[in-house]
Coordinates of C-alpha atoms in Angstrom, one line a residue:
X23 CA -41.9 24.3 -35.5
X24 CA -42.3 27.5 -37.7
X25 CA -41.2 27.1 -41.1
X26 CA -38.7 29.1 -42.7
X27 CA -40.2 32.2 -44.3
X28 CA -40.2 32.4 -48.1
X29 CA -38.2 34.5 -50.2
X30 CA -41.3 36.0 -51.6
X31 CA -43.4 36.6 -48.2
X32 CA -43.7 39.2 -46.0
X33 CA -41.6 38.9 -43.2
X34 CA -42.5 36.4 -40.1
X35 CA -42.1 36.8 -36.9
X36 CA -39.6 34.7 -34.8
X37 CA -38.2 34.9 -31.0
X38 CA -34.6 36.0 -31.7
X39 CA -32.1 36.6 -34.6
X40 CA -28.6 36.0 -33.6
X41 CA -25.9 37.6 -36.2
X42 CA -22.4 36.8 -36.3
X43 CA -19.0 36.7 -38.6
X44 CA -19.1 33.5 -38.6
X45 CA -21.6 29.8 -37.8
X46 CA -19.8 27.0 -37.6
X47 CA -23.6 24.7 -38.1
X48 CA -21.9 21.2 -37.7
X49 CA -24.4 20.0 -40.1
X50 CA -24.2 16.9 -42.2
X51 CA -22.6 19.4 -44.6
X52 CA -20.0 20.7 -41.8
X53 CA -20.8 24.0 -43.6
X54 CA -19.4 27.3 -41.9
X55 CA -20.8 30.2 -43.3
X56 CA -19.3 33.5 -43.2
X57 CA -22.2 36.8 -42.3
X58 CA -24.6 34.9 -41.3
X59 CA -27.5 34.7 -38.6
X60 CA -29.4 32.0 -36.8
X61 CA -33.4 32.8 -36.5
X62 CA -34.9 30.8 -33.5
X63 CA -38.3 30.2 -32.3
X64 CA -39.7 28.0 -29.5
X65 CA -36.1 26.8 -28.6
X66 CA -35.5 25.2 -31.9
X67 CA -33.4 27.2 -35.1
X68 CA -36.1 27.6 -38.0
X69 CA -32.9 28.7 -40.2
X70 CA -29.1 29.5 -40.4
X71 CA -28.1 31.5 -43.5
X72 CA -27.0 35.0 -44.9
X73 CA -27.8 37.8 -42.4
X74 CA -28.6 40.2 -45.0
X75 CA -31.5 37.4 -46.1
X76 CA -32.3 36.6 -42.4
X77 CA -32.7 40.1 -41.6
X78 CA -35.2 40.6 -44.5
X79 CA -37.3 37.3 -43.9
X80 CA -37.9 37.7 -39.9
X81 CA -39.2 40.4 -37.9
X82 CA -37.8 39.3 -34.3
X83 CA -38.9 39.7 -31.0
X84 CA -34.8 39.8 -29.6
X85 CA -32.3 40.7 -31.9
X86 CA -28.6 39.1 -30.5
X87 CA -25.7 41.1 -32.5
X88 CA -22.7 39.3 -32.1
X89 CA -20.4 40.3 -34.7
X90 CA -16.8 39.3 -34.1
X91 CA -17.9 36.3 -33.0
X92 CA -18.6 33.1 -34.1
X93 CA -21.3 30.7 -33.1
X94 CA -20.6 27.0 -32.2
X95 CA -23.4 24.2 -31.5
X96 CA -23.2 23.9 -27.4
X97 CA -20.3 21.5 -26.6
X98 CA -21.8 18.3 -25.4
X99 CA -19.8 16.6 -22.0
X100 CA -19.9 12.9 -22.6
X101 CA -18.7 11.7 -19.3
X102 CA -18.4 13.9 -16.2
X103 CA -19.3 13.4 -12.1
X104 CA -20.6 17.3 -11.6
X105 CA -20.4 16.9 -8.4
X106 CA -16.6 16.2 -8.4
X107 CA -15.9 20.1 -8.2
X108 CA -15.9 19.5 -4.5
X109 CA -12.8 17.4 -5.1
X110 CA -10.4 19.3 -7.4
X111 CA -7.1 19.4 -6.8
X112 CA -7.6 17.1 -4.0
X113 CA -5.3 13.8 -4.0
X114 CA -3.8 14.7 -7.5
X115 CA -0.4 12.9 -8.7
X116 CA -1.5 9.6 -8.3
X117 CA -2.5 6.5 -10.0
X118 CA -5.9 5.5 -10.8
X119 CA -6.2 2.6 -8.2
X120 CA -4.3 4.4 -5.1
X121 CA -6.3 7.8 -5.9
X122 CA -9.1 6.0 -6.0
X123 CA -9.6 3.6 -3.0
X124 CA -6.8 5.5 -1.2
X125 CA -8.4 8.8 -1.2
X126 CA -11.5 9.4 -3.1
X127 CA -13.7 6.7 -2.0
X128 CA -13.6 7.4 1.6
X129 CA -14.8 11.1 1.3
X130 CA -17.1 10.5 -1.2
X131 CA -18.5 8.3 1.1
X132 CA -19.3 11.1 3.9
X133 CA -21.2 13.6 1.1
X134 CA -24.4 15.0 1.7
X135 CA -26.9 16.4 -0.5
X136 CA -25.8 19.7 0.7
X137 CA -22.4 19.3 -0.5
X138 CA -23.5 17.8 -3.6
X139 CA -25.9 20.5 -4.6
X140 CA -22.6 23.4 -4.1
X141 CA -20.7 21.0 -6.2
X142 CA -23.0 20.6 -9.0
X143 CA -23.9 24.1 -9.2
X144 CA -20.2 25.0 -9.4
X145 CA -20.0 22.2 -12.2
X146 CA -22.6 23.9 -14.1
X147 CA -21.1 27.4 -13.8
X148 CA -18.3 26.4 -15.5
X149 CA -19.8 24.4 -18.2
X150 CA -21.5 27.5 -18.7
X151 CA -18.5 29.4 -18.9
X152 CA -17.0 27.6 -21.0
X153 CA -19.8 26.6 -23.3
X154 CA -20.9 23.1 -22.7
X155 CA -24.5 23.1 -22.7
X156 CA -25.3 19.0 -22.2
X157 CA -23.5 16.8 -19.9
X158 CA -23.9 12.8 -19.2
X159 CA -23.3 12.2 -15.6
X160 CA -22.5 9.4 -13.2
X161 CA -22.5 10.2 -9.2
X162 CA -24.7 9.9 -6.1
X163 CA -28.0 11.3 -4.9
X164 CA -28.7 12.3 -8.9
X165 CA -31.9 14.1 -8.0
X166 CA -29.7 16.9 -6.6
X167 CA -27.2 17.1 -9.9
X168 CA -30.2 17.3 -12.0
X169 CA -32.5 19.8 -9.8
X170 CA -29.2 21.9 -10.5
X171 CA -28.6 21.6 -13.8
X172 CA -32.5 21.9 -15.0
X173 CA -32.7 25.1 -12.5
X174 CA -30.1 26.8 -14.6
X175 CA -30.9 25.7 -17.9
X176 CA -28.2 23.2 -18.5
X177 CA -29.2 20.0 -20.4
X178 CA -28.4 16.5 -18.4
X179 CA -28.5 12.9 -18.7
X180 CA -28.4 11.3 -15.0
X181 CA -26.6 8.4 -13.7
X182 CA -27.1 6.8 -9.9
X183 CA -24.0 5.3 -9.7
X184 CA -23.2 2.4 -8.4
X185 CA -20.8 -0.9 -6.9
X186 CA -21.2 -4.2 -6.4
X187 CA -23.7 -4.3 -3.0
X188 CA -23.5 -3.5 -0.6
X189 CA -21.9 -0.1 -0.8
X190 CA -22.2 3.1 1.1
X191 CA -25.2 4.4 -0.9
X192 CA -27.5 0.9 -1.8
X193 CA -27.6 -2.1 0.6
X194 CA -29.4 -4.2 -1.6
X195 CA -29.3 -4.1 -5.4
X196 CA -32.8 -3.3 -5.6
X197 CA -33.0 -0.3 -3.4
X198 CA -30.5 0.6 -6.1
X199 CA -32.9 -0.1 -9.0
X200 CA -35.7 1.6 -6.6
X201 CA -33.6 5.1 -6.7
X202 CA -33.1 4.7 -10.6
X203 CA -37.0 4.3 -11.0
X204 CA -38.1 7.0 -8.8
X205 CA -35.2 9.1 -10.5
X206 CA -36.8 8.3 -14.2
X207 CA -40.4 9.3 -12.5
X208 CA -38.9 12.5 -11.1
X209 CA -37.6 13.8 -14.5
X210 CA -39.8 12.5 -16.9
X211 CA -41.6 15.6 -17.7
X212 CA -38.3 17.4 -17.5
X213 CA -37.3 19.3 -20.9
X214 CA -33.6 19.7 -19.8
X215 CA -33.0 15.8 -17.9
X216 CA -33.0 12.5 -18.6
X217 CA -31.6 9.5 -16.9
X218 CA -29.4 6.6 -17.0
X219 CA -28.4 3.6 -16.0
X220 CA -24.6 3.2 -14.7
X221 CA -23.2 0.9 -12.9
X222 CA -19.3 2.2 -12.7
X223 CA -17.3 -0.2 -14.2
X224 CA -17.0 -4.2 -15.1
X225 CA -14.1 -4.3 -12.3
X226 CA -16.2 -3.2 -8.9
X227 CA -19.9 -4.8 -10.3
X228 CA -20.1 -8.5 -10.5
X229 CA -21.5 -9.4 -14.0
X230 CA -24.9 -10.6 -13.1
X231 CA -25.5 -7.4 -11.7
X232 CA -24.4 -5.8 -14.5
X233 CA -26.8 -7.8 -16.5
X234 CA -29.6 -6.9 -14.3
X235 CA -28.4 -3.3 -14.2
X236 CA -28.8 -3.5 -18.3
X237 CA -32.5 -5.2 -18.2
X238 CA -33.7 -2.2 -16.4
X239 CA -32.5 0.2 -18.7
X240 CA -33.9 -1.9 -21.5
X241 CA -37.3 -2.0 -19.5
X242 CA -37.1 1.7 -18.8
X243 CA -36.2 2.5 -22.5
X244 CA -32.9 4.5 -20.9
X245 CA -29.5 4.9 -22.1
X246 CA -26.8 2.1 -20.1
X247 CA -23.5 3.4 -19.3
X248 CA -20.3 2.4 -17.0
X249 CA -16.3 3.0 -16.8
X250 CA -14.5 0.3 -19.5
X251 CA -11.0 -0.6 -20.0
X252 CA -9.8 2.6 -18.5
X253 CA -6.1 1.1 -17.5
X254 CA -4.2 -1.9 -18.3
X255 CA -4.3 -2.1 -14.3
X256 CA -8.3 -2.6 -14.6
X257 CA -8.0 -5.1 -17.2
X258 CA -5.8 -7.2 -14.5
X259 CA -8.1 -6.6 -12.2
X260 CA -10.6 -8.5 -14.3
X261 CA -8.5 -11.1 -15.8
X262 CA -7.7 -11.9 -11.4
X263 CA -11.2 -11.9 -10.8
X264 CA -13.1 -13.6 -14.2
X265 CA -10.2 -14.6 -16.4
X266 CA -11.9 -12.4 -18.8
X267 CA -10.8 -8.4 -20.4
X268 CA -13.1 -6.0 -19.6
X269 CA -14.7 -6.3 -23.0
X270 CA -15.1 -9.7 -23.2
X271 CA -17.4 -9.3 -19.5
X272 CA -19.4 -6.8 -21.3
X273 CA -19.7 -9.1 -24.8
X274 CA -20.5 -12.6 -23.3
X275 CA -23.4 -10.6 -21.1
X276 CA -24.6 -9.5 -24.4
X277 CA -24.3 -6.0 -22.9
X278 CA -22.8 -4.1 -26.2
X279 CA -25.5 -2.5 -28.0
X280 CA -26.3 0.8 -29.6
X281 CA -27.7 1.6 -25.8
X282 CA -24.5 1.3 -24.4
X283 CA -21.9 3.9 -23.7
X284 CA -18.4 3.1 -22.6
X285 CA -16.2 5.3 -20.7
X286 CA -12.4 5.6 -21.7
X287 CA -11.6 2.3 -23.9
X288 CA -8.0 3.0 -23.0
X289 CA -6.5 -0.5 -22.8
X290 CA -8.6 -2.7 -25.9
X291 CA -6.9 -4.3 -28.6
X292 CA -7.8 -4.7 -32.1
X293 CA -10.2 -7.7 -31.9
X294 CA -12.3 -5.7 -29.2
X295 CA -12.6 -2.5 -31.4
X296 CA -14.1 -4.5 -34.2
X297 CA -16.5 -6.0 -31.5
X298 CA -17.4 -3.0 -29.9
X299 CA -17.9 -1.5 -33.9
X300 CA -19.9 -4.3 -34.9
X301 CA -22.6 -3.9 -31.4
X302 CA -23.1 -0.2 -32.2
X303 CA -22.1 0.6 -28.8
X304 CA -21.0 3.9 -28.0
X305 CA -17.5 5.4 -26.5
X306 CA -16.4 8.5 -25.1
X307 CA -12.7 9.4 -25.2
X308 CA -11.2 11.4 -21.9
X309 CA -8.0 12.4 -22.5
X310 CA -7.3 14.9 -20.1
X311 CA -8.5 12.6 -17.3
X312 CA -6.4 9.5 -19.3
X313 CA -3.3 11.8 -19.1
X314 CA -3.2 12.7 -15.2
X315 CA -3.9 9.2 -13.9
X316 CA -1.5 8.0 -16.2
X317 CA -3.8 5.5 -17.6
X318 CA -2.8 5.7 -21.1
X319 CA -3.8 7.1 -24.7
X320 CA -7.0 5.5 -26.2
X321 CA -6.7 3.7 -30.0
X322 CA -9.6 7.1 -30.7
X323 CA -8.5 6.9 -34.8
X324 CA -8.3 3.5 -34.4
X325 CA -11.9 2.8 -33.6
X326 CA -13.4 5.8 -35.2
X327 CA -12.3 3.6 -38.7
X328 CA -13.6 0.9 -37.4
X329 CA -16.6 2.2 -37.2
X330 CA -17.1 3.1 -33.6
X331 CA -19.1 6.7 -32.5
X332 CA -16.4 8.3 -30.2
X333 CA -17.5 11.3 -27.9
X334 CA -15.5 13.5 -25.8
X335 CA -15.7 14.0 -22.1
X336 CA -13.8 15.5 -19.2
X337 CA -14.0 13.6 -16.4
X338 CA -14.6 14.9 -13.0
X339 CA -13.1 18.0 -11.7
X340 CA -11.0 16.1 -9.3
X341 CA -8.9 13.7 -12.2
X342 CA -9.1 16.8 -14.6
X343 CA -8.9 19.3 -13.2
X344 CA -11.1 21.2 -15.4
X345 CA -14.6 20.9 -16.6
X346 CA -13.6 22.8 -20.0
X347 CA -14.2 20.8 -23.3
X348 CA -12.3 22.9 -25.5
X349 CA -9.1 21.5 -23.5
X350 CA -10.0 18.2 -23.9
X351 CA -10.7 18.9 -27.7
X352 CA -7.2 19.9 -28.2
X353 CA -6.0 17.7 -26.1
X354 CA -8.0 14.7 -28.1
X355 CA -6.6 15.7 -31.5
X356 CA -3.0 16.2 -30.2
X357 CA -3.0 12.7 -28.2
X358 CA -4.9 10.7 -31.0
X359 CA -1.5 12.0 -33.7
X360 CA 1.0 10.5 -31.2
X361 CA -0.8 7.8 -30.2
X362 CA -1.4 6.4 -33.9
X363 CA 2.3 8.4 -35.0
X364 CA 0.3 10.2 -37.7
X365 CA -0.5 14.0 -37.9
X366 CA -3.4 13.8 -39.4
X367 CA -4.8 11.4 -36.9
X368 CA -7.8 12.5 -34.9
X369 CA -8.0 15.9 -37.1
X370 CA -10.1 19.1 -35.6
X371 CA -12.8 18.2 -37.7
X372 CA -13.0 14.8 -35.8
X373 CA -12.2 16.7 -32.8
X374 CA -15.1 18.6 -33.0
X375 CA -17.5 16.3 -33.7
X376 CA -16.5 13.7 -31.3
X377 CA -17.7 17.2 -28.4
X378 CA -21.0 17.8 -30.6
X379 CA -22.5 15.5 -32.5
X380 CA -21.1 12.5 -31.4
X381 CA -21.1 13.1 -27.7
X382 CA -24.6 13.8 -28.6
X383 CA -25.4 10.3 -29.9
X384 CA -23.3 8.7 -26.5
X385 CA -26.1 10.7 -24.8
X386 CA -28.9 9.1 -26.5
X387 CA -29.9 13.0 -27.7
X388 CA -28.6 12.6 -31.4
X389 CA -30.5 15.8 -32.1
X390 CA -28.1 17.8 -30.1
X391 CA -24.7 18.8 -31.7
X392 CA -25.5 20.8 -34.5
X393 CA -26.9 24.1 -35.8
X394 CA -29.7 23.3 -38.3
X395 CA -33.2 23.7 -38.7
X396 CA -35.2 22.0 -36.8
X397 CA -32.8 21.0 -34.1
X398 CA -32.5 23.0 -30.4
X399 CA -31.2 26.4 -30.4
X400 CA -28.2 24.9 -27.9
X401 CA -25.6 28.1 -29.4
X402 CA -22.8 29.2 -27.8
X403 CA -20.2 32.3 -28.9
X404 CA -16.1 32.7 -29.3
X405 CA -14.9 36.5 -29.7
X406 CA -12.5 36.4 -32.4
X407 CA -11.0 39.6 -31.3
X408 CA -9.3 37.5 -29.0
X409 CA -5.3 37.9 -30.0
X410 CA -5.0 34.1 -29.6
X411 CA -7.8 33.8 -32.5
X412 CA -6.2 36.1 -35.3
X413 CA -5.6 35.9 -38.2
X414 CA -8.8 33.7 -39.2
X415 CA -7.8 31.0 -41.6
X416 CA -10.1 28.3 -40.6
X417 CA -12.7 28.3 -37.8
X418 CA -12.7 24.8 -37.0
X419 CA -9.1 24.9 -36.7
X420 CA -9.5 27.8 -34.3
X421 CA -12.2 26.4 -32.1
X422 CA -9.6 22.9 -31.8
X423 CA -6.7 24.3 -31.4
X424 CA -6.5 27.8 -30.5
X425 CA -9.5 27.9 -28.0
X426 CA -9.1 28.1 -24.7
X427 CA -12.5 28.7 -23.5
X428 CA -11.9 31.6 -21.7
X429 CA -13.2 33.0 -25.5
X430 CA -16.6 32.1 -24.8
X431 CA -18.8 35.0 -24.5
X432 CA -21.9 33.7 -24.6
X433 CA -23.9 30.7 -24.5
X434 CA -27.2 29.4 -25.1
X435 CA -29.6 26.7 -24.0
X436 CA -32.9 25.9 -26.4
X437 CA -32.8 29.7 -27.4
X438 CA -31.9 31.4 -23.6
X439 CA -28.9 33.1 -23.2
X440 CA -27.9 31.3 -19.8
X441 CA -24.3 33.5 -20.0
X442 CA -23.4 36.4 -22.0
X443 CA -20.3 39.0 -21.7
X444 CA -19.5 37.6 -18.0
X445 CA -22.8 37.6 -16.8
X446 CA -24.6 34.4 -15.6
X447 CA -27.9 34.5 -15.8
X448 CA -29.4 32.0 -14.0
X449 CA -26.8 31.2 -11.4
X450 CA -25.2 33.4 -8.3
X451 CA -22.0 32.6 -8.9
X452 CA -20.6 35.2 -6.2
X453 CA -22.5 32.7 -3.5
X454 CA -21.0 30.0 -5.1
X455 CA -17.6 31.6 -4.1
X456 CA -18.1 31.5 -0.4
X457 CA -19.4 28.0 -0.1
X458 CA -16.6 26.9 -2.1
X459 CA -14.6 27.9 0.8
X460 CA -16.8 26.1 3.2
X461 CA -16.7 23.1 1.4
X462 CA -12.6 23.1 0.8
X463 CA -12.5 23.0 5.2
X464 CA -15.3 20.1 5.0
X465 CA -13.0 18.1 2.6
X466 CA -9.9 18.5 4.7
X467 CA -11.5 16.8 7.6
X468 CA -13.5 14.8 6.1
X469 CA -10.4 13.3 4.8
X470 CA -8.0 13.6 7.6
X471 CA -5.2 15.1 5.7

């Protein structure tokens, strides 16, 4: 990486100098500085400081103005199914269990990788749009999420889901483990994706599978993730099947570790917390998704004093309804105050880091989250002329509470603007509209109704 220039050089060169009002740098600091700039070379940020300093130190190939505006580190998605989008606003109003087996299992079981590949680009459009830049995901035929999401410049951890065998998708489970190998070979050499290990919850996988599931991750050196506690109706699923909580299936497999990363934690009680604290494994709060199925309101202050990393995710499309992680950042700090009945519970510092730098860490990408040198040039943009962002009394506040998403004008990947002012660079969003259409009619017959 190029180091910064020195106060007493001549000026270096570097690939772009973004300016803005404001940079909100998520550092270990949190510092926000006011007038500043970002200078970026090879992808990474090489420094964040004063523009008027900036300005004299680089000479840069691509000069970004954005005044009124100010940057953000890339929101980071800590649980999503991309392809999902095909799904939303099909089968809402109901219960986890009944939307589920009653309703979304079946069609998901017809998908192709035509289908898939119109659903994850639409996925990635709206991350884009609403300035995500790195997503974990969970679904099927995972070569076809990530081909989308490295094609438009979107970083993504991948997935192959999976249920206890057979299922629709794997007969056996090692054709399952097969498809996770060749997926790890496919992307290995990919800068944007990465893959995972995920079996989809401790309530549809038998233990010993799970167990096997977590070996291969450990051989494979991969991040291990699966559904957890997401409804006291899960939990009695478990307790029916293995007299055991969800956690407790997880801890007597010895499958908590800093590896591991937990989707929802809605229904765990204290002594689980401290477990889950104490193994280093990772969680990643969903509340918009929690809300809609009615599944509950996560303990998030709870274990974040314990000592737990908690992310933020949305969800699919189809159990959010939206993809946009300045919702769920709201919605997180607003949920995490009634749920503990304090006000300063789950405060928009918290919320924000739980969609950076801690979603980073649940993706096993800790370096993501933050603008600082040395770390990826992952930058997105709110306009403040917005009305819903004046007066300015605290950005952080702002981006939590005041944020819709709508106010992102811009966003980066690894120093390429993927969108900026409403244009998308790297995806034909127009096209996308029309085979939206055609995959609505496919839905309603696939499912009958």
């Amino acid at each position: 990486m190029p180091s910064p220039a020195s106060a007493d050089s001549a000026p270096h060169a570097c690939d772009l100098l973004v300016r803005a009002d404001a940079v909100v740098t998520q550092d270990d600091a949190r510092r926000v500085l006011t007038g500043a700039a970002v200078a970026i070379s090879d992808g990474l940020v090489i420094e964040v400081g004063d523009y008027a300093r900036l300005d004299a130190r680089y000479e840069p190939a691509r000069r970004l103005d954005m005044s009124g505006k100010m940057l953000l580190p890339g929101l980071v998605n800590g649980h999503t199914h991309l392809p999902m989008t095909l799904l939303r606003g099909f089968a809402d109003d109901l219960p986890l269990m009944e939307w589920l087996e009653g309703h979304i299992w079946p069609v998901e079981a017809k998908l192709d990788e035509d289908l898939l590949d119109i659903g994850a680009q639409l996925g990635c459009a709206e991350l884009i749009r609403t300035g995500c830049t790195a997503f974990l995901n969970g679904y099927f035929h995972e070569q076809v999420t990530g081909k989308a999401a490295s094609n438009c410049g979107l970083r993504a951890v991948l997935g192959e889901g999976f249920f206890a065998f057979p299922s629709p998708f794997f007969p056996t489970a090692d054709a399952c483990w097969a498809a996770i190998r060749a997926l790890e070979e496919r992307f290995r050499d990919d800068p944007l994706v990465r893959t995972a290990v995920t079996p989809h919850a401790a309530f549809t996988v038998p233990p010993e599978i799970l167990a096997a599931s977590f070996e291969l991750a450990e051989s494979l050196d991969i991040p291990w993730q699966t559904h957890l506690a997401e409804s006291p109706t899960e939990t009695a699923v478990c307790l029916g099947k293995y007299g055991m909580r969800p956690v407790e299936i997880l801890r007597r497999e010895g499958l908590l570790s800093p590896r591991v990363t937990l989707h929802h934690c809605v229904d765990v009680e204290e002594r689980e917390i401290a477990q889950l604290a104490a193994s280093g494994a990772n969680v990643v709060h969903n509340p918009a998704s929690n809300l809609k199925l009615c599944s509950g309101m996560s303990p998030v202050q709870a274990m974040l004093d314990a000592g737990v990393n908690v992310g933020l995710g949305t969800d699919g499309a189809s159990s959010n309804n939206q993809l946009n992680m300045f919702r769920d950042m709201g919605l997180a700090a607003l949920m995490g105050k009634v749920r503990h009945g304090d006000a300063s519970a789950v405060n928009a510092q918290t919320a924000l880091d739980m969609a950076t730098r801690n979603s980073a860490r649940c993706l096993g990408w800790p370096e993501l989250g933050r603008i600082e040198a040395g770390f990826p040039a992952d930058i997105i943009a709110l306009d403040l002329s917005s009305p819903n962002l004046m007066p300015v009394f605290n950005h952080v506040s702002h981006a939590v509470y005041a944020s819709t998403g709508m106010e992102v004008c811009m966003t980066m990947v690894a120093g390429e603007v993927l969108y900026l002012y409403g244009d998308f660079r790297t995806l034909d969003v127009s096209g996308l509209r029309k085979e939206a259409v055609r995959c609505a009619e496919w839905v309603r017959s696939a499912s009958g109704k």
